Amino acid sequence: MRADVHRFSLSDPGDVSGLRAAIEAGRIDPATIVAVIGKTPGNGLVNDYTRGYLTLSLALLIGETTGETPDAVRARVPFVFSGGTEGVLSPHYAVFTAVPSDEQPNGGKALGVGVAFTAPFEPADIGRQSQIDMTAAAVREAMEKAGIDDPADVHFVQIKGPAFTLAEIAEGAAAGKPAATDNPGKLMGFGRAASAFGVAKALGEVGAEQAVEANLFRDMSVFSSVASASAGVEVKCNEVIVIGMSDKWSGPLAIAHSPLADALDVDGMQAVAGALGFPSGSQIPADEAGRIRAGFVKCEAARDGLIRGRPHTMLNDGDIDQQRHIRAAVGAIAASVLNDTALFVSGGAEHQGPDGGGMIALICERA
Amino acid sequence: MRADVHRFSLSDPGDVSGLRAAIEAGRIDPATIVAVIGKTPGNGLVNDYTRGYLTLSLALLIGETTGETPDAVRARVPFVFSGGTEGVLSPHYAVFTAVPSDEQPNGGKALGVGVAFTAPFEPADIGRQSQIDMTAAAVREAMEKAGIDDPADVHFVQIKGPAFTLAEIAEGAAAGKPAATDNPGKLMGFGRAASAFGVAKALGEVGAEQAVEANLFRDMSVFSSVASASAGVEVKCNEVIVIGMSDKWSGPLAIAHSPLADALDVDGMQAVAGALGFPSGSQIPADEAGRIRAGFVKCEAARDGLIRGRPHTMLNDGDIDQQRHIRAAVGAIAASVLNDTALFVSGGAEHQGPDGGGMIALICERA
Amino acid sequence: MRADVHRFSLSDPGDVSGLRAAIEAGRIDPATIVAVIGKTPGNGLVNDYTRGYLTLSLALLIGETTGETPDAVRARVPFVFSGGTEGVLSPHYAVFTAVPSDEQPNGGKALGVGVAFTAPFEPADIGRQSQIDMTAAAVREAMEKAGIDDPADVHFVQIKGPAFTLAEIAEGAAAGKPAATDNPGKLMGFGRAASAFGVAKALGEVGAEQAVEANLFRDMSVFSSVASASAGVEVKCNEVIVIGMSDKWSGPLAIAHSPLADALDVDGMQAVAGALGFPSGSQIPADEAGRIRAGFVKCEAARDGLIRGRPHTMLNDGDIDQQRHIRAAVGAIAASVLNDTALFVSGGAEHQGPDGGGMIALICERA
Amino acid sequence: MRADVHRFSLSDPGDVSGLRAAIEAGRIDPATIVAVIGKTPGNGLVNDYTRGYLTLSLALLIGETTGETPDAVRARVPFVFSGGTEGVLSPHYAVFTAVPSDEQPNGGKALGVGVAFTAPFEPADIGRQSQIDMTAAAVREAMEKAGIDDPADVHFVQIKGPAFTLAEIAEGAAAGKPAATDNPGKLMGFGRAASAFGVAKALGEVGAEQAVEANLFRDMSVFSSVASASAGVEVKCNEVIVIGMSDKWSGPLAIAHSPLADALDVDGMQAVAGALGFPSGSQIPADEAGRIRAGFVKCEAARDGLIRGRPHTMLNDGDIDQQRHIRAAVGAIAASVLNDTALFVSGGAEHQGPDGGGMIALICERA
């Protein structure tokens, strides 16, 4: 197999002309699309409908060209969109394809991708042990599909799980199944945290005895360095995409990752660039930056209100949500280091990387 | 004379305990305070009252200790506050003092500061030739007070000019004196642009024939690389602070500056750090960063909607003002390079640095 | 012919289950749908994609059941959605159907509907005489289709025109076709204003010599009391829906309208309720309110910053757009009078009703 | 004694020219000021500094004219400001004075005012039984000062309690005194709820066994119909203002109140107007409205997401806080009924009036 990643600019969540042109030109066979990950221009919070809009638009386009119904496309292809392109970030979507290849793996490893889905969740399932364990099982299933045996070869696990509106949460409570919180935004956080625990458990980043519901939001030392979890009202189960290096795949692409210790962790970003053969320096030169195929960053506003000892105001702001602040900030730093603004930068990094920090993963063509 | 810069964290615009403690401990003689520049935690737009609140609080504190009335303090000391500490930025204020010194200038130059005020402006004056010319005259006056003869020794000119509410603009129009625009936020932009023209004219950065009203927002090649202009409802005239290097001053402090070509111009930021003797590398190490006394950045969302060829969404956003977006982004990049989040990062860089970019200036102790 | 109006709650812009159930139950024949007007839960500004999302979702659903392509549905049925359900307002969409009827008109008049479309507009066309005149022609065409001869029988003309992003405006300017303004939000206002002029001209509410481009935003006494214009990036031409009373239609529905003098014009709202036979009183009783089929309100923040002599803050607010403020306020007043929160309340009432006010129209079953 | 209420428009939280002019003209003796209640143009959330700014500005002005220090003024006069003048609301402050009077009470009752303060609270005290009980004691003390014996004569109890920033909450937790929640905005809600319990307990609106910590946010049937509680970082204790009718006071002013069943409860508003002799009808005529001296409204977004059976979106909105939505909506309805926009409309009505509703109180000159 051979994986490829095609990144398209997004002028409007209903505008899928980029992928359409690529399909029409024969550059992409829609039947080979295995996942799509992107950033849409919404607020990234509960009432962000840009994610669902793009999902529908892409499912329609792919179905049109493959003959599948949109629902069949969605059942096969995870569409993971995070809202919020604050600051310099550029809306885009990255289309992952997996094509059978005659190419002999050269003994080395190449980018491999695998996907899996959990069963649907209700509000009461979010942030519970069952979500942790079902996610872990899905990660292992996706690893197997990706042809990755060694957890150390997994560099990025993207999960998109459900968000619920107040009405849905209330309905569940009325039916005797109360959610972990009745705050829709907070429940999204619970879902991301439990998903991260699932990844960490599946990959052995932490012991099974640590990846337990009771540690959610309590033991911040329990985290995954490769997990990136989002939540949105447009999905009903956890959709899991495992990306890593596998000797069962061929092709020119590679991926590397690093945890980010805090919002200013330029070293972590450069470590990833260095691991992929980019020249050292404070910014990847424009010609080299052309090798980048996709970048993923998780980040969060430090819970203690401090960054390197100085106060920040993100957690006290009634006008702009903390996630929008931190995406703007860490997204800009990553864009300045990578010389690329079409990055998937997502807030809500609960247990995804160190507390107050997050993680970064980068896919590029080999030098 | 000897200039010093003291930076204090700001937990609330009414909390001036930092300066109070320094005065009480004898570290600062309030009579020597010549200017205060800072970032407050408001939105930085027309209805940001955190600037006025801090101004009142500081004027009261200084007056209490010098015996001046708050009004007398405000007539003597420019208080220039920019609202908006988006992302990682930390609210703070930098107090500039000028103390008579026996120290012999060592033949070299040291940080010098001079201030001046224009006459008051009405809404109809903003963005007009008179504002340009009166600002230029005030810059020259402040240079003289700063003991700077060569315009090349001027590295930062901070201007705070008036903003007007809709009611005030309408009142002026009714009185037969229409403003350049009846949009309060836009009029702030006109004021910043005209102020920048005044600086560029005074310093010879552009010819006098270029620094004309007709070029405002038309010829974006006309700009100043050292001007930083803000506007707020709490001032009525242009308050001008000139900071540079002078052989008439002594002390350990130095300043350097650079234009910023665009929002990702890490090179410009590093040029300033390099000019001040910081080690090269993508981030100033923590121990070296302790030498920083104050940093100033102007930035703006590129008017053509593009950053290095990719679209940004800052100009189409109905929820978050473009200035809040760009401050979060460029502020974070500067913080990551300088390893310091207590930076004065201000949006609205019309004619302050290249179009779509801005400028940066840094004050530090010599290595 | 017989017109009907079916109103559905909208839990998500992609959720069209309400209409789907009505079609499946045979309550609505999708081939008879002639227009859809609704409120979506976005911000109602340039970057509101909830309108496009609902449009796509409904076009797909209708096309699925009629066999039309989504594009064919959109070419036939105007979908007019206004974003922003601030405060008590409830997201919903009202589906208008026109069904051939054997019923003999009883000599009286009943609700009639007609629609028409202009040719597509480019950014440079917005707010120009051509937009005014093409809109006027489309209004006359729609009146004819609605079987309305007397302009006094027209009670509501809804227009949805295009909005353009900064990139599109810049592209037009680069091609030598500059728009009336390069501010996307302001250009939406120009389009609404020119559309209102077109309505006023077609219906003779003002003289043709008054409905001229030069009077846009200058002579606020030129307005239409039945026009309601919105703008959004999801349409490319002016879509015109004329609703009124016609002796060529039968059925139980009626419509009335009133201008609103200002944001607190409860009398205007009650006049409409009275004209439709609702009992007088400060709030329509719940059982009577069940007769309401759809309500439409246009409103705006008074440009002079005053409401009945007291200042408001809507025009100086950097955090919440003035349209969101005024929709929340006037929408709540209308909801309190009508005892119904599923109202189409739209800001940006430039030349739609008196300056600082707006208009209201109400459709209900006859008592 | 004789109470008076003077209402001033507020163009800026630092502009106290209204009161200054009244003092200079001899219309108000600053020594007789017993309380100030007002609406400032901030966001009304944790990072709203307009409340503290106005407090400082007024304390300075009053102290200047009475010879008191600002701190002495603040220890004597409660300043209760609620941020957020969304929609049609107009920023203002109402100054309450109590003047010794020779006038013989005519056997009837007149407006009386009394104030009291609790001891200071720490984050850990908020939302606890001690806050409930200390507030109840302060209410009884203020009643006594107001010369009101019968709880039925109390029509409005305004309480302003402390809000804490994340840093303060974290500091408390680190010191072994965890707050009820580590979310600053949510803690404000706890404080308002406990304060309302204190009022209800003091006035016998509920039994003492109901006004217990365990019922906070659990038993929504426990509420006060006269309590209005706000929270802000600018105060450290609960400041309590009791307003009612007393036969120990004289003068032309009267007060009445009503609970509000929900956001559209026009009947409740009209009941208050009727009780004060305003003519029935949907809006008080302008000449009659001139009798209004101050109006107070508490309101909240219904927790079940429904208003009269239809969904609202206030609780799912990531861009505008629910309190800003509901203030805009209910404030506009009250303004339309009372024909007055300078109303104190405050969100966060936890246990202040029925769940999903709130309360209204109105002070006016007798007809």
Coordinates of N, CA and C in Angstrom, one line a residue, chain A residues 100-227:
Chain A
P100 N -3.3 0.7 -3.4 CA -2.4 -0.5 -3.6 C -1.2 -0.2 -4.5
S101 N -0.1 -0.7 -4.1 CA 1.1 -0.3 -4.8 C 2.0 -1.5 -5.1
D102 N 2.5 -1.5 -6.3 CA 3.5 -2.5 -6.7 C 4.8 -2.3 -6.2
E103 N 5.0 -1.0 -5.8 CA 6.3 -0.6 -5.3 C 6.8 -1.5 -4.2
Q104 N 8.0 -2.0 -4.3 CA 8.5 -2.8 -3.2 C 9.0 -1.9 -2.1
P105 N 8.4 -2.1 -0.9 CA 9.0 -1.4 0.2 C 10.5 -1.6 0.2
N106 N 11.2 -0.6 0.4 CA 12.7 -0.6 0.3 C 13.4 -1.1 1.6
G107 N 12.6 -1.8 2.4 CA 13.2 -2.2 3.6 C 13.0 -1.3 4.7
G108 N 12.8 0.0 4.3 CA 12.5 1.0 5.4 C 11.0 1.1 5.6
K109 N 10.6 2.2 6.3 CA 9.2 2.4 6.6 C 8.7 3.6 5.9
A110 N 7.4 3.6 5.6 CA 6.8 4.7 5.0 C 5.4 5.0 5.7
L111 N 4.9 6.1 5.4 CA 3.6 6.5 6.0 C 2.5 5.5 5.8
G112 N 1.9 5.1 6.9 CA 0.7 4.2 6.8 C -0.4 4.8 7.6
V113 N -1.6 4.4 7.2 CA -2.8 5.0 7.8 C -3.8 3.9 8.0
G114 N -4.5 3.9 9.2 CA -5.6 3.0 9.4 C -6.7 3.7 10.2
V115 N -7.9 3.3 10.0 CA -9.0 3.9 10.6 C -10.0 2.9 11.3
A116 N -10.7 3.3 12.3 CA -11.7 2.5 12.9 C -12.7 3.4 13.6
F117 N -13.8 2.7 13.9 CA -14.9 3.5 14.6 C -15.4 2.7 15.8
T118 N -15.7 3.4 16.8 CA -16.4 2.8 18.0 C -17.9 2.7 17.7
A119 N -18.6 2.1 18.6 CA -20.1 2.1 18.5 C -20.5 3.6 18.9
P120 N -21.8 3.9 18.6 CA -22.2 5.3 18.9 C -22.3 5.5 20.4
F121 N -22.1 6.8 20.8 CA -22.1 7.1 22.2 C -23.4 8.0 22.5
E122 N -23.9 7.9 23.7 CA -24.9 8.8 24.2 C -24.2 9.8 25.1
P123 N -24.9 10.9 25.5 CA -24.3 11.8 26.4 C -23.7 11.2 27.7
A124 N -24.4 10.2 28.2 CA -24.0 9.6 29.5 C -22.8 8.8 29.3
D125 N -22.4 8.4 28.1 CA -21.2 7.6 27.9 C -19.9 8.4 27.9
I126 N -20.0 9.7 27.7 CA -18.9 10.6 27.5 C -18.1 10.7 28.8
G127 N -16.8 10.6 28.7 CA -15.9 10.8 29.8 C -16.0 9.6 30.8
R128 N -16.5 8.5 30.3 CA -16.6 7.3 31.2 C -15.5 6.2 30.8
Q129 N -15.4 5.2 31.7 CA -14.4 4.2 31.4 C -14.8 3.5 30.1
S130 N -16.1 3.3 29.8 CA -16.4 2.6 28.5 C -15.9 3.4 27.3
Q131 N -15.9 4.7 27.4 CA -15.4 5.5 26.3 C -13.9 5.3 26.1
I132 N -13.2 5.2 27.3 CA -11.8 5.0 27.3 C -11.5 3.6 26.6
D133 N -12.2 2.6 27.1 CA -11.9 1.3 26.6 C -12.3 1.0 25.2
M134 N -13.4 1.5 24.8 CA -13.8 1.4 23.4 C -12.9 2.1 22.5
T135 N -12.4 3.3 22.9 CA -11.5 4.0 22.1 C -10.1 3.2 22.0
A136 N -9.7 2.7 23.1 CA -8.4 1.9 23.0 C -8.6 0.7 22.1
A137 N -9.7 0.1 22.1 CA -9.9 -1.1 21.2 C -9.9 -0.6 19.7
A138 N -10.5 0.6 19.5 CA -10.5 1.1 18.1 C -9.2 1.5 17.7
V139 N -8.3 2.0 18.6 CA -7.0 2.4 18.2 C -6.2 1.1 17.8
R140 N -6.4 0.1 18.6 CA -5.7 -1.2 18.2 C -6.1 -1.7 16.9
E141 N -7.4 -1.6 16.6 CA -8.0 -2.0 15.3 C -7.4 -1.2 14.2
A142 N -7.3 0.1 14.4 CA -6.8 1.0 13.4 C -5.3 0.7 13.1
M143 N -4.5 0.5 14.2 CA -3.1 0.1 14.1 C -2.9 -1.1 13.2
E144 N -3.8 -2.1 13.4 CA -3.7 -3.3 12.6 C -3.9 -3.0 11.2
K145 N -5.0 -2.2 10.9 CA -5.3 -1.8 9.5 C -4.1 -1.0 8.9
A146 N -3.4 -0.3 9.8 CA -2.3 0.6 9.3 C -1.1 -0.3 9.1
G147 N -1.1 -1.5 9.5 CA 0.1 -2.4 9.4 C 1.2 -1.9 10.3
I148 N 0.8 -1.4 11.5 CA 1.8 -1.0 12.4 C 1.8 -1.9 13.6
D149 N 2.9 -2.6 13.9 CA 3.0 -3.5 15.1 C 3.5 -2.8 16.3
D150 N 4.5 -2.0 16.1 CA 5.2 -1.4 17.3 C 4.5 0.0 17.6
P151 N 4.0 0.1 18.8 CA 3.4 1.4 19.2 C 4.3 2.6 19.0
A152 N 5.6 2.4 19.1 CA 6.5 3.5 18.9 C 6.5 4.0 17.5
D153 N 5.9 3.3 16.6 CA 5.8 3.7 15.2 C 4.5 4.5 15.0
V154 N 3.7 4.6 16.0 CA 2.5 5.5 15.9 C 2.9 6.9 16.2
H155 N 2.6 7.8 15.3 CA 3.0 9.2 15.6 C 1.8 10.2 15.7
F156 N 0.7 9.7 15.4 CA -0.5 10.6 15.5 C -1.8 9.8 15.5
V157 N -2.6 10.0 16.5 CA -3.9 9.4 16.5 C -4.9 10.5 16.6
Q158 N -5.7 10.6 15.6 CA -6.7 11.7 15.6 C -8.0 11.0 15.9
I159 N -8.7 11.6 16.8 CA -10.0 11.1 17.2 C -11.1 12.2 17.1
K160 N -12.2 11.9 16.5 CA -13.3 12.8 16.5 C -14.4 12.2 17.2
G161 N -14.9 12.8 18.3 CA -16.0 12.2 19.0 C -17.2 13.1 19.1
P162 N -18.3 12.7 19.6 CA -19.5 13.5 19.6 C -19.5 14.6 20.6
A163 N -20.2 15.7 20.3 CA -20.6 16.7 21.2 C -22.1 16.7 21.3
F164 N -22.6 17.1 22.4 CA -24.1 17.1 22.5 C -24.6 18.5 22.9
T165 N -25.7 18.9 22.5 CA -26.3 20.1 22.9 C -27.0 20.0 24.2
L166 N -27.3 21.1 24.8 CA -28.0 21.1 26.1 C -29.2 20.3 26.0
A167 N -30.0 20.4 24.9 CA -31.2 19.6 24.8 C -31.0 18.1 24.9
E168 N -30.0 17.7 24.2 CA -29.7 16.2 24.2 C -29.2 15.8 25.6
I169 N -28.4 16.6 26.2 CA -27.9 16.2 27.6 C -29.1 16.2 28.5
A170 N -30.0 17.1 28.4 CA -31.2 17.2 29.3 C -32.1 15.9 29.1
E171 N -32.2 15.6 27.8 CA -33.0 14.5 27.4 C -32.5 13.2 28.0
G172 N -31.1 13.0 28.0 CA -30.5 11.9 28.5 C -30.7 11.8 30.0
A173 N -30.6 13.0 30.7 CA -30.8 13.0 32.2 C -32.2 12.6 32.5
A174 N -33.1 13.2 31.7 CA -34.5 12.9 32.0 C -34.8 11.4 31.8
A175 N -34.0 10.7 31.0 CA -34.2 9.3 30.7 C -33.4 8.5 31.7
G176 N -32.9 9.1 32.8 CA -32.2 8.4 33.8 C -30.7 8.1 33.5
K177 N -30.2 8.8 32.4 CA -28.8 8.6 32.1 C -28.1 9.9 32.1
P178 N -27.8 10.4 33.3 CA -27.1 11.7 33.4 C -25.7 11.7 32.8
A179 N -25.3 12.8 32.2 CA -24.0 12.9 31.6 C -23.0 13.4 32.8
A180 N -21.7 13.3 32.5 CA -20.7 13.7 33.5 C -20.9 15.1 33.9
T181 N -21.4 16.0 33.0 CA -21.7 17.4 33.3 C -22.8 17.8 32.4
D182 N -23.6 18.8 32.9 CA -24.7 19.3 32.0 C -24.3 20.5 31.2
N183 N -23.0 20.8 31.3 CA -22.5 21.9 30.5 C -21.9 21.4 29.2
P184 N -22.6 21.8 28.0 CA -22.2 21.2 26.7 C -20.7 21.3 26.4
G185 N -20.1 22.5 26.7 CA -18.7 22.7 26.4 C -17.8 21.9 27.2
K186 N -18.2 21.7 28.5 CA -17.4 20.9 29.4 C -17.5 19.5 29.0
L187 N -18.6 19.0 28.6 CA -18.8 17.6 28.2 C -17.9 17.3 27.0
M188 N -17.7 18.3 26.1 CA -16.8 18.1 25.0 C -15.4 17.8 25.6
G189 N -15.0 18.5 26.6 CA -13.7 18.3 27.2 C -13.6 16.9 27.8
F190 N -14.6 16.4 28.5 CA -14.6 15.1 29.0 C -14.4 14.0 27.9
G191 N -15.1 14.3 26.8 CA -14.9 13.3 25.7 C -13.5 13.3 25.1
R192 N -12.9 14.5 25.0 CA -11.5 14.5 24.5 C -10.6 13.9 25.5
A193 N -10.8 14.1 26.8 CA -9.9 13.5 27.8 C -10.0 12.0 27.8
A194 N -11.2 11.5 27.8 CA -11.4 10.0 27.8 C -10.8 9.4 26.5
S195 N -10.9 10.1 25.4 CA -10.4 9.6 24.1 C -8.9 9.5 24.2
A196 N -8.3 10.6 24.8 CA -6.8 10.6 25.0 C -6.4 9.4 25.9
F197 N -7.1 9.2 26.9 CA -6.8 8.0 27.8 C -6.8 6.7 27.0
G198 N -7.8 6.6 26.1 CA -7.9 5.4 25.3 C -6.7 5.2 24.4
V199 N -6.2 6.3 23.8 CA -5.0 6.2 23.0 C -3.8 5.8 23.8
A200 N -3.6 6.5 25.0 CA -2.5 6.2 25.8 C -2.5 4.8 26.3
K201 N -3.7 4.3 26.6 CA -3.8 2.9 27.1 C -3.5 1.9 25.9
A202 N -4.0 2.2 24.7 CA -3.8 1.3 23.6 C -2.3 1.2 23.2
L203 N -1.6 2.3 23.3 CA -0.2 2.4 22.9 C 0.8 2.1 24.0
G204 N 0.2 1.9 25.2 CA 1.1 1.6 26.4 C 1.9 2.8 26.8
E205 N 1.4 4.0 26.5 CA 2.1 5.2 27.0 C 1.9 5.3 28.5
V206 N 0.8 4.8 29.0 CA 0.6 4.7 30.4 C 0.1 3.3 30.7
G207 N 0.1 3.0 32.0 CA -0.4 1.7 32.4 C -1.9 1.7 32.4
A208 N -2.5 0.5 32.2 CA -3.9 0.3 32.2 C -4.5 0.8 33.5
E209 N -3.8 0.7 34.6 CA -4.3 1.1 35.9 C -4.3 2.6 36.0
Q210 N -3.6 3.3 35.1 CA -3.7 4.8 35.1 C -4.7 5.3 34.2
A211 N -5.1 4.6 33.2 CA -6.0 5.1 32.2 C -7.4 4.8 32.7
V212 N -7.8 5.3 33.8 CA -9.1 5.1 34.4 C -9.9 6.4 34.6
E213 N -11.1 6.2 34.5 CA -12.1 7.4 34.6 C -11.7 8.3 35.8
A214 N -11.4 7.7 36.9 CA -11.1 8.5 38.1 C -10.0 9.5 37.9
N215 N -9.1 9.2 37.0 CA -7.9 10.1 36.8 C -8.2 11.2 35.8
L216 N -9.3 11.2 35.1 CA -9.6 12.2 34.2 C -9.7 13.6 34.9
F217 N -8.9 14.5 34.4 CA -8.8 15.9 34.9 C -8.3 15.9 36.4
R218 N -7.8 14.7 36.8 CA -7.3 14.7 38.2 C -5.8 14.5 38.1
D219 N -5.4 13.4 37.4 CA -3.9 13.2 37.3 C -3.4 13.6 36.0
M220 N -2.9 14.8 35.9 CA -2.5 15.4 34.6 C -1.2 14.8 34.1
S221 N -0.6 13.9 34.9 CA 0.6 13.3 34.4 C 0.3 12.1 33.5
V222 N -1.0 11.8 33.5 CA -1.4 10.7 32.6 C -1.8 11.3 31.3
F223 N -1.0 11.1 30.2 CA -1.4 11.7 28.9 C -0.8 10.9 27.8
S224 N -1.3 11.2 26.6 CA -0.7 10.6 25.4 C 0.0 11.7 24.6
S225 N 1.1 11.4 24.1 CA 1.9 12.4 23.3 C 1.5 12.3 21.8
V226 N 0.7 11.4 21.4 CA 0.3 11.3 20.0 C -1.2 11.5 19.8
A227 N -1.9 11.6 20.8 CA -3.4 11.7 20.7 C -3.8 13.2 20.4

